[in-house]
PDB file of C-alpha atoms in Angstrom:
ATOM      1  CA  MET G  20       5.656 -29.701  23.336  1.00  0.00           C
ATOM      2  CA  TYR G  21       7.128 -27.796  20.381  1.00  0.00           C
ATOM      3  CA  VAL G  22       3.899 -25.836  19.911  1.00  0.00           C
ATOM      4  CA  THR G  23       3.634 -24.969  23.608  1.00  0.00           C
ATOM      5  CA  TYR G  24       7.289 -23.955  23.934  1.00  0.00           C
ATOM      6  CA  MET G  25       7.393 -21.826  20.779  1.00  0.00           C
ATOM      7  CA  SER G  26       4.060 -20.138  21.483  1.00  0.00           C
ATOM      8  CA  ALA G  27       5.419 -18.854  24.783  1.00  0.00           C
ATOM      9  CA  HIS G  28       8.160 -16.994  22.888  1.00  0.00           C
ATOM     10  CA  ILE G  29       6.671 -15.959  19.530  1.00  0.00           C
ATOM     11  CA  GLU G  30       3.238 -15.231  18.082  1.00  0.00           C
ATOM     12  CA  PRO G  31       1.249 -18.521  17.890  1.00  0.00           C
ATOM     13  CA  ARG G  32       0.047 -17.608  14.395  1.00  0.00           C
ATOM     14  CA  SER G  33       3.691 -17.804  13.332  1.00  0.00           C
ATOM     15  CA  VAL G  34       4.015 -21.216  14.993  1.00  0.00           C
ATOM     16  CA  ASP G  35       1.134 -22.385  12.813  1.00  0.00           C
ATOM     17  CA  SER G  36       3.074 -21.278   9.728  1.00  0.00           C
ATOM     18  CA  TYR G  37       6.256 -22.912  11.019  1.00  0.00           C
ATOM     19  CA  LEU G  38       4.444 -26.230  11.363  1.00  0.00           C
ATOM     20  CA  SER G  39       3.416 -26.072   7.728  1.00  0.00           C
ATOM     21  CA  GLY G  40       7.023 -25.451   6.732  1.00  0.00           C
ATOM     22  CA  ILE G  41       8.260 -28.320   8.895  1.00  0.00           C
ATOM     23  CA  CYS G  42       5.725 -30.651   7.302  1.00  0.00           C
ATOM     24  CA  SER G  43       6.862 -29.636   3.828  1.00  0.00           C
ATOM     25  CA  GLY G  44      10.463 -30.407   4.737  1.00  0.00           C
ATOM     26  CA  LEU G  45       9.712 -33.780   6.334  1.00  0.00           C
ATOM     27  CA  GLU G  46       7.040 -35.082   3.979  1.00  0.00           C
ATOM     28  CA  SER G  47       9.468 -36.790   1.598  1.00  0.00           C
ATOM     29  CA  TYR G  48      10.909 -38.774   4.519  1.00  0.00           C
ATOM     30  CA  PHE G  49       7.749 -39.199   6.585  1.00  0.00           C
ATOM     31  CA  PRO G  50       4.758 -39.403   4.203  1.00  0.00           C
ATOM     32  CA  HIS G  51       2.225 -39.293   7.042  1.00  0.00           C
ATOM     33  CA  VAL G  52       3.622 -36.218   8.792  1.00  0.00           C
ATOM     34  CA  ARG G  53       0.619 -34.070   7.818  1.00  0.00           C
ATOM     35  CA  GLU G  54      -1.713 -36.504   9.516  1.00  0.00           C
ATOM     36  CA  ALA G  55       0.205 -35.906  12.741  1.00  0.00           C
ATOM     37  CA  ARG G  56       0.027 -32.152  12.104  1.00  0.00           C
ATOM     38  CA  LYS G  57      -3.769 -32.364  11.789  1.00  0.00           C
ATOM     39  CA  SER G  58      -4.221 -34.615  14.805  1.00  0.00           C
ATOM     40  CA  ARG G  59      -6.655 -33.548  17.508  1.00  0.00           C
ATOM     41  CA  LEU G  60      -3.874 -33.133  20.081  1.00  0.00           C
ATOM     42  CA  VAL G  61      -1.788 -30.789  17.914  1.00  0.00           C
ATOM     43  CA  SER G  62      -4.804 -28.829  16.664  1.00  0.00           C
ATOM     44  CA  ARG G  63      -6.243 -28.291  20.139  1.00  0.00           C
ATOM     45  CA  THR G  64      -2.858 -27.396  21.598  1.00  0.00           C
ATOM     46  CA  LEU G  65      -2.330 -24.786  18.912  1.00  0.00           C
ATOM     47  CA  ARG G  66      -5.857 -23.430  19.370  1.00  0.00           C
ATOM     48  CA  GLY G  67      -5.295 -23.113  23.107  1.00  0.00           C
ATOM     49  CA  CYS G  68      -1.966 -21.352  22.613  1.00  0.00           C
ATOM     50  CA  LYS G  69      -3.590 -18.870  20.242  1.00  0.00           C
ATOM     51  CA  ARG G  70      -6.209 -18.062  22.857  1.00  0.00           C
ATOM     52  CA  ARG G  71      -3.658 -17.667  25.624  1.00  0.00           C
ATOM     53  CA  TYR G  72      -0.707 -16.005  23.936  1.00  0.00           C
ATOM     54  CA  SER G  73      -1.916 -14.319  20.737  1.00  0.00           C
ATOM     55  CA  GLN G  74      -1.862 -10.539  20.532  1.00  0.00           C
ATOM     56  CA  PRO G  75      -4.308  -8.487  18.457  1.00  0.00           C
ATOM     57  CA  VAL G  76      -3.156  -7.952  14.890  1.00  0.00           C
ATOM     58  CA  SER G  77      -1.777  -4.444  14.538  1.00  0.00           C
ATOM     59  CA  ARG G  78      -2.913  -2.861  11.290  1.00  0.00           C
ATOM     60  CA  ALA G  79      -1.967   0.443   9.763  1.00  0.00           C
ATOM     61  CA  GLN G  80      -4.268   3.369  10.404  1.00  0.00           C
ATOM     62  CA  PRO G  81      -5.799   4.401   7.087  1.00  0.00           C
ATOM     63  CA  MET G  82      -5.117   7.788   5.610  1.00  0.00           C
ATOM     64  CA  SER G  83      -8.386   9.649   5.089  1.00  0.00           C
ATOM     65  CA  VAL G  84      -9.522  12.188   2.520  1.00  0.00           C
ATOM     66  CA  ASP G  85      -9.408  14.730   5.358  1.00  0.00           C
ATOM     67  CA  ASP G  86      -5.744  13.841   5.907  1.00  0.00           C
ATOM     68  CA  LEU G  87      -5.100  14.462   2.215  1.00  0.00           C
ATOM     69  CA  GLY G  88      -6.800  17.828   2.517  1.00  0.00           C
ATOM     70  CA  THR G  89      -4.721  18.773   5.557  1.00  0.00           C
ATOM     71  CA  ILE G  90      -1.454  17.879   3.822  1.00  0.00           C
ATOM     72  CA  HIS G  91      -2.572  19.623   0.634  1.00  0.00           C
ATOM     73  CA  ASP G  92      -3.547  22.815   2.460  1.00  0.00           C
ATOM     74  CA  ALA G  93      -0.171  22.903   4.197  1.00  0.00           C
ATOM     75  CA  LEU G  94       2.007  22.287   1.142  1.00  0.00           C
ATOM     76  CA  HIS G  95       0.243  23.060  -2.142  1.00  0.00           C
ATOM     77  CA  SER G  96       1.419  26.687  -2.264  1.00  0.00           C
ATOM     78  CA  SER G  97       5.011  25.856  -1.257  1.00  0.00           C
ATOM     79  CA  THR G  98       7.758  26.623  -3.759  1.00  0.00           C
ATOM     80  CA  SER G  99      10.013  23.902  -2.302  1.00  0.00           C
ATOM     81  CA  HIS G 100      10.634  21.073  -4.749  1.00  0.00           C
ATOM     82  CA  ASP G 101      10.795  18.511  -1.945  1.00  0.00           C
ATOM     83  CA  ASP G 102       7.371  19.655  -0.712  1.00  0.00           C
ATOM     84  CA  LYS G 103       5.961  19.195  -4.214  1.00  0.00           C
ATOM     85  CA  LEU G 104       7.570  15.742  -4.380  1.00  0.00           C
ATOM     86  CA  PHE G 105       6.171  14.657  -1.029  1.00  0.00           C
ATOM     87  CA  LEU G 106       2.685  15.892  -1.908  1.00  0.00           C
ATOM     88  CA  ALA G 107       2.763  14.082  -5.265  1.00  0.00           C
ATOM     89  CA  LEU G 108       3.908  10.848  -3.605  1.00  0.00           C
ATOM     90  CA  VAL G 109       1.104  11.027  -1.028  1.00  0.00           C
ATOM     91  CA  PHE G 110      -1.628  11.665  -3.592  1.00  0.00           C
ATOM     92  CA  THR G 111      -0.275   9.039  -5.981  1.00  0.00           C
ATOM     93  CA  GLY G 112       0.039   6.428  -3.242  1.00  0.00           C
ATOM     94  CA  PHE G 113      -3.500   7.106  -2.013  1.00  0.00           C
ATOM     95  CA  TYR G 114      -5.369   7.192  -5.317  1.00  0.00           C
ATOM     96  CA  ALA G 115      -3.356   4.433  -7.029  1.00  0.00           C
ATOM     97  CA  LEU G 116      -3.354   2.105  -3.984  1.00  0.00           C
ATOM     98  CA  MET G 117       0.413   1.885  -4.132  1.00  0.00           C
ATOM     99  CA  ARG G 118       2.791   0.337  -1.650  1.00  0.00           C
ATOM    100  CA  LEU G 119       5.339   2.765  -0.269  1.00  0.00           C
ATOM    101  CA  GLY G 120       8.104   0.500  -1.555  1.00  0.00           C
ATOM    102  CA  GLU G 121       6.838   1.121  -5.096  1.00  0.00           C
ATOM    103  CA  LEU G 122       7.372   4.860  -4.685  1.00  0.00           C
ATOM    104  CA  VAL G 123      10.593   5.253  -2.690  1.00  0.00           C
ATOM    105  CA  HIS G 124      13.925   3.556  -2.068  1.00  0.00           C
ATOM    106  CA  SER G 125      14.520   1.244   0.882  1.00  0.00           C
ATOM    107  CA  ASP G 126      16.547   2.746   3.722  1.00  0.00           C
ATOM    108  CA  ASN G 127      18.915  -0.218   3.381  1.00  0.00           C
ATOM    109  CA  PRO G 128      21.167   0.318   0.328  1.00  0.00           C
ATOM    110  CA  VAL G 129      21.597  -3.452  -0.045  1.00  0.00           C
ATOM    111  CA  LEU G 130      17.865  -3.852  -0.727  1.00  0.00           C
ATOM    112  CA  ARG G 131      17.629  -1.146  -3.390  1.00  0.00           C
ATOM    113  CA  ASP G 132      16.840  -2.364  -6.882  1.00  0.00           C
ATOM    114  CA  PRO G 133      17.101   0.189  -9.735  1.00  0.00           C
ATOM    115  CA  ARG G 134      14.814  -2.013 -11.845  1.00  0.00           C
ATOM    116  CA  LYS G 135      11.917  -1.174  -9.524  1.00  0.00           C
ATOM    117  CA  LEU G 136      12.203   2.581 -10.018  1.00  0.00           C
ATOM    118  CA  THR G 137       9.544   4.253 -12.140  1.00  0.00           C
ATOM    119  CA  LEU G 138      11.042   6.150 -15.087  1.00  0.00           C
ATOM    120  CA  ARG G 139      10.147   9.628 -16.300  1.00  0.00           C
ATOM    121  CA  ASP G 140       9.878   8.428 -19.911  1.00  0.00           C
ATOM    122  CA  ASN G 141       6.926   6.220 -18.947  1.00  0.00           C
ATOM    123  CA  VAL G 142       4.779   9.164 -17.802  1.00  0.00           C
ATOM    124  CA  THR G 143       1.907  10.753 -19.708  1.00  0.00           C
ATOM    125  CA  TYR G 144      -0.421  13.372 -18.274  1.00  0.00           C
ATOM    126  CA  HIS G 145      -3.413  15.442 -19.327  1.00  0.00           C
ATOM    127  CA  ARG G 146      -5.941  17.642 -17.550  1.00  0.00           C
ATOM    128  CA  SER G 147      -8.162  14.623 -16.894  1.00  0.00           C
ATOM    129  CA  HIS G 148      -5.562  12.118 -15.674  1.00  0.00           C
ATOM    130  CA  TYR G 149      -1.938  11.087 -15.415  1.00  0.00           C
ATOM    131  CA  GLN G 150      -0.451   7.685 -16.111  1.00  0.00           C
ATOM    132  CA  PHE G 151       2.838   5.845 -15.744  1.00  0.00           C
ATOM    133  CA  THR G 152       4.190   2.326 -15.895  1.00  0.00           C
ATOM    134  CA  LEU G 153       5.097   0.477 -12.728  1.00  0.00           C
ATOM    135  CA  PRO G 154       8.112  -1.729 -13.595  1.00  0.00           C
ATOM    136  CA  THR G 155       7.435  -4.609 -11.202  1.00  0.00           C
ATOM    137  CA  HIS G 156       5.160  -5.442  -8.328  1.00  0.00           C
ATOM    138  CA  LYS G 157       4.841  -8.184  -5.709  1.00  0.00           C
ATOM    139  CA  ALA G 158       2.016 -10.065  -7.414  1.00  0.00           C
ATOM    140  CA  ASP G 159       3.665 -10.329 -10.827  1.00  0.00           C
ATOM    141  CA  LEU G 160       7.374  -9.839 -11.410  1.00  0.00           C
ATOM    142  CA  PHE G 161       7.206 -10.442 -15.147  1.00  0.00           C
ATOM    143  CA  GLU G 162       4.678  -7.913 -16.467  1.00  0.00           C
ATOM    144  CA  SER G 163       4.647  -4.154 -16.125  1.00  0.00           C
ATOM    145  CA  ASN G 164       1.528  -2.430 -14.834  1.00  0.00           C
ATOM    146  CA  SER G 165      -0.057   0.799 -15.882  1.00  0.00           C
ATOM    147  CA  ILE G 166      -1.009   3.217 -13.098  1.00  0.00           C
ATOM    148  CA  LEU G 167      -3.738   5.719 -14.029  1.00  0.00           C
ATOM    149  CA  ILE G 168      -5.048   8.425 -11.707  1.00  0.00           C
ATOM    150  CA  ARG G 169      -8.012  10.580 -12.682  1.00  0.00           C
ATOM    151  CA  ALA G 170      -8.701  14.177 -11.758  1.00  0.00           C
ATOM    152  CA  GLN G 171     -10.984  14.903  -8.806  1.00  0.00           C
ATOM    153  CA  SER G 172     -13.448  17.789  -9.047  1.00  0.00           C
ATOM    154  CA  ASN G 173     -14.841  17.930  -5.508  1.00  0.00           C
ATOM    155  CA  ARG G 174     -11.614  17.552  -3.508  1.00  0.00           C
ATOM    156  CA  PRO G 175      -7.894  18.433  -3.894  1.00  0.00           C
ATOM    157  CA  ASP G 176      -6.977  17.306  -7.402  1.00  0.00           C
ATOM    158  CA  PRO G 177      -4.161  14.731  -7.712  1.00  0.00           C
ATOM    159  CA  VAL G 178      -3.567  15.707 -11.355  1.00  0.00           C
ATOM    160  CA  ARG G 179      -2.750  19.302 -10.415  1.00  0.00           C
ATOM    161  CA  VAL G 180      -0.520  18.091  -7.599  1.00  0.00           C
ATOM    162  CA  PHE G 181       1.351  15.797  -9.986  1.00  0.00           C
ATOM    163  CA  THR G 182       1.756  18.344 -12.797  1.00  0.00           C
ATOM    164  CA  SER G 183       3.117  20.878 -10.303  1.00  0.00           C
ATOM    165  CA  TYR G 184       5.708  18.327  -9.200  1.00  0.00           C
ATOM    166  CA  ILE G 185       6.610  17.167 -12.716  1.00  0.00           C
ATOM    167  CA  SER G 186       7.206  20.751 -13.899  1.00  0.00           C
ATOM    168  CA  SER G 187       9.554  21.335 -10.970  1.00  0.00           C
ATOM    169  CA  ARG G 188      11.260  17.987 -11.468  1.00  0.00           C
ATOM    170  CA  ASP G 189      11.882  18.536 -15.192  1.00  0.00           C
ATOM    171  CA  ALA G 190      13.298  22.001 -14.547  1.00  0.00           C
ATOM    172  CA  LEU G 191      15.719  20.668 -11.928  1.00  0.00           C
ATOM    173  CA  ALA G 192      16.737  17.291 -13.365  1.00  0.00           C
ATOM    174  CA  GLY G 193      15.228  16.842 -16.799  1.00  0.00           C
ATOM    175  CA  PHE G 194      18.142  14.650 -17.858  1.00  0.00           C
ATOM    176  CA  ARG G 195      17.712  12.101 -15.043  1.00  0.00           C
ATOM    177  CA  PRO G 196      15.740   8.924 -15.859  1.00  0.00           C
ATOM    178  CA  GLN G 197      13.966   8.415 -12.507  1.00  0.00           C
ATOM    179  CA  LEU G 198      10.471   9.847 -12.054  1.00  0.00           C
ATOM    180  CA  TRP G 199      10.661  10.556  -8.328  1.00  0.00           C
ATOM    181  CA  LEU G 200      13.634  12.750  -7.424  1.00  0.00           C
ATOM    182  CA  ARG G 201      14.472  15.071  -4.549  1.00  0.00           C
ATOM    183  CA  GLU G 202      15.870  18.559  -4.992  1.00  0.00           C
ATOM    184  CA  ASP G 203      19.416  17.252  -4.478  1.00  0.00           C
ATOM    185  CA  GLY G 204      18.931  14.704  -7.287  1.00  0.00           C
ATOM    186  CA  SER G 205      18.604  11.639  -5.053  1.00  0.00           C
ATOM    187  CA  VAL G 206      15.749   9.151  -5.027  1.00  0.00           C
ATOM    188  CA  PRO G 207      13.581   9.664  -1.908  1.00  0.00           C
ATOM    189  CA  THR G 208      13.947   7.012   0.792  1.00  0.00           C
ATOM    190  CA  ARG G 209      11.378   5.508   3.112  1.00  0.00           C
ATOM    191  CA  GLU G 210      12.870   7.326   6.112  1.00  0.00           C
ATOM    192  CA  TRP G 211      12.684  10.677   4.290  1.00  0.00           C
ATOM    193  CA  PHE G 212       9.043  10.110   3.375  1.00  0.00           C
ATOM    194  CA  MET G 213       7.925   8.820   6.790  1.00  0.00           C
ATOM    195  CA  ARG G 214       9.608  11.671   8.642  1.00  0.00           C
ATOM    196  CA  ARG G 215       7.554  14.148   6.633  1.00  0.00           C
ATOM    197  CA  LEU G 216       4.326  12.131   6.824  1.00  0.00           C
ATOM    198  CA  ARG G 217       4.418  11.870  10.617  1.00  0.00           C
ATOM    199  CA  ARG G 218       4.570  15.624  10.970  1.00  0.00           C
ATOM    200  CA  PHE G 219       0.900  15.551  10.055  1.00  0.00           C
ATOM    201  CA  ARG G 220      -0.251  12.366  11.815  1.00  0.00           C
ATOM    202  CA  PRO G 221       2.339  10.518  13.917  1.00  0.00           C
ATOM    203  CA  LYS G 222       0.440   7.208  13.803  1.00  0.00           C
ATOM    204  CA  LEU G 223       0.363   6.905  10.018  1.00  0.00           C
ATOM    205  CA  THR G 224       2.550   4.186   8.477  1.00  0.00           C
ATOM    206  CA  GLY G 225       3.836   3.348   5.040  1.00  0.00           C
ATOM    207  CA  HIS G 226       0.716   1.269   4.404  1.00  0.00           C
ATOM    208  CA  SER G 227      -1.708   4.019   5.431  1.00  0.00           C
ATOM    209  CA  MET G 228      -2.041   5.416   1.906  1.00  0.00           C
ATOM    210  CA  ARG G 229      -2.856   2.027   0.402  1.00  0.00           C
ATOM    211  CA  CYS G 230      -5.436   1.029   3.009  1.00  0.00           C
ATOM    212  CA  GLY G 231      -6.898   4.543   3.086  1.00  0.00           C
ATOM    213  CA  GLY G 232      -7.280   4.594  -0.675  1.00  0.00           C
ATOM    214  CA  THR G 233      -8.902   1.160  -0.605  1.00  0.00           C
ATOM    215  CA  THR G 234     -11.400   2.290   2.029  1.00  0.00           C
ATOM    216  CA  PHE G 235     -12.122   5.450   0.020  1.00  0.00           C
ATOM    217  CA  LEU G 236     -12.876   3.443  -3.135  1.00  0.00           C
ATOM    218  CA  ALA G 237     -15.114   1.030  -1.235  1.00  0.00           C
ATOM    219  CA  MET G 238     -17.060   3.915   0.295  1.00  0.00           C
ATOM    220  CA  THR G 239     -17.566   5.566  -3.086  1.00  0.00           C
ATOM    221  CA  GLY G 240     -19.130   2.435  -4.518  1.00  0.00           C
ATOM    222  CA  VAL G 241     -16.289   1.029  -6.622  1.00  0.00           C
ATOM    223  CA  THR G 242     -16.874  -2.645  -7.327  1.00  0.00           C
ATOM    224  CA  PRO G 243     -14.729  -5.230  -5.500  1.00  0.00           C
ATOM    225  CA  GLU G 244     -13.314  -6.489  -8.801  1.00  0.00           C
ATOM    226  CA  ASN G 245     -12.188  -3.001  -9.823  1.00  0.00           C
ATOM    227  CA  ILE G 246     -10.602  -2.420  -6.417  1.00  0.00           C
ATOM    228  CA  ARG G 247      -8.754  -5.725  -6.733  1.00  0.00           C
ATOM    229  CA  ARG G 248      -7.468  -4.795 -10.187  1.00  0.00           C
ATOM    230  CA  MET G 249      -6.519  -1.241  -9.251  1.00  0.00           C
ATOM    231  CA  GLY G 250      -4.527  -2.462  -6.257  1.00  0.00           C
ATOM    232  CA  ARG G 251      -2.954  -5.262  -8.318  1.00  0.00           C
ATOM    233  CA  TRP G 252      -4.084  -7.962  -5.899  1.00  0.00           C
ATOM    234  CA  SER G 253      -4.235 -11.553  -7.136  1.00  0.00           C
ATOM    235  CA  SER G 254      -6.980 -12.455  -4.644  1.00  0.00           C
ATOM    236  CA  ASN G 255      -9.522 -10.870  -2.304  1.00  0.00           C
ATOM    237  CA  ALA G 256      -6.755  -9.992   0.156  1.00  0.00           C
ATOM    238  CA  TRP G 257      -7.600  -6.309  -0.423  1.00  0.00           C
ATOM    239  CA  GLU G 258     -10.621  -6.705   1.864  1.00  0.00           C
ATOM    240  CA  ILE G 259      -8.400  -6.565   4.974  1.00  0.00           C
ATOM    241  CA  TYR G 260      -7.453  -3.009   3.992  1.00  0.00           C
ATOM    242  CA  VAL G 261     -11.008  -1.681   4.317  1.00  0.00           C
ATOM    243  CA  ARG G 262     -11.182   0.050   7.708  1.00  0.00           C
ATOM    244  CA  LYS G 263     -14.929   0.599   7.919  1.00  0.00           C
ATOM    245  CA  HIS G 264     -17.633  -1.635   9.332  1.00  0.00           C
ATOM    246  CA  PRO G 265     -19.642  -3.344   6.541  1.00  0.00           C
ATOM    247  CA  VAL G 266     -22.822  -1.647   7.786  1.00  0.00           C
ATOM    248  CA  ILE G 267     -21.193   1.778   7.402  1.00  0.00           C
ATOM    249  CA  LEU G 268     -19.983   0.898   3.922  1.00  0.00           C
ATOM    250  CA  GLN G 269     -23.452  -0.252   2.932  1.00  0.00           C
ATOM    251  CA  ALA G 270     -24.951   3.010   4.186  1.00  0.00           C
ATOM    252  CA  PHE G 271     -22.530   5.023   2.073  1.00  0.00           C
ATOM    253  CA  VAL G 272     -22.945   2.977  -1.082  1.00  0.00           C
ATOM    254  CA  PHE G 273     -26.706   2.451  -0.969  1.00  0.00           C
ATOM    255  CA  GLY G 274     -27.798   5.449   1.080  1.00  0.00           C
ATOM    256  CA  GLY G 275     -27.253   8.045  -1.618  1.00  0.00           C
ATOM    257  CA  GLN G 276     -23.770   9.104  -0.518  1.00  0.00           C
ATOM    258  CA  ALA G 277     -21.798   7.179  -3.138  1.00  0.00           C
ATOM    259  CA  THR G 278     -20.002   9.471  -5.537  1.00  0.00           C
ATOM    260  CA  GLY G 279     -19.609   7.001  -8.360  1.00  0.00           C
ATOM    261  CA  ASP G 280     -16.811   4.816  -9.590  1.00  0.00           C
ATOM    262  CA  PRO G 281     -13.582   6.813 -10.067  1.00  0.00           C
ATOM    263  CA  THR G 282     -12.421   4.101 -12.451  1.00  0.00           C
ATOM    264  CA  ALA G 283     -15.184   4.822 -14.924  1.00  0.00           C
ATOM    265  CA  ALA G 284     -14.195   6.458 -18.171  1.00  0.00           C
TER     266      ALA G 284
END
């Protein structure tokens, strides 16, 4: 009855998770509670509720290389510091498979953590690449991670975008420790970033850069292990970010259209 009632009000996939949590809480008092959870009646009831009430999973639309080109064409010649900042954030998020929360502040001041902000002192850049240290990330809160983005020769170059931003940033606020800063000296927020992003494609979300970059790497023939490491995933969860049919991916990688592994030295 619990499964049927809850599934009529919330997503049945969440009910499945709730049952696991309930079992964990009751197991010390009722050692056989998981047997009841796995019973045929409960399992079939939950399966039926998923068929009747579940809604399709809504996933972020991936940002494409064409989207990057459109944004680059619109902003790369701008003298506005905030335009340079936005462009650098987009290119960094796409090519480094970064979560938006790793680049900008939360809109809720209570959730902001200065320890998660990337610092200017951790940045190095050359003509071939730029690199900085990511203080913390979801998969590992105890070790820093190095983000490295290489130059691109056959499409808008993220290194040039970044160096244009960093020159502007150092001229405006060279004494400030944070890497990503707006013209007024504040750290960009999610709302600020999304408002600008949706001027180009209204359906893009904060995850669009990460899933678009993952799809791009898969289509250029980067190995699954390298994609996992670049995106700092602890498992194969990155595969849900690839927004191309496996047959299409295979055609790109093995049909002569792969451009090589961008992670190669």
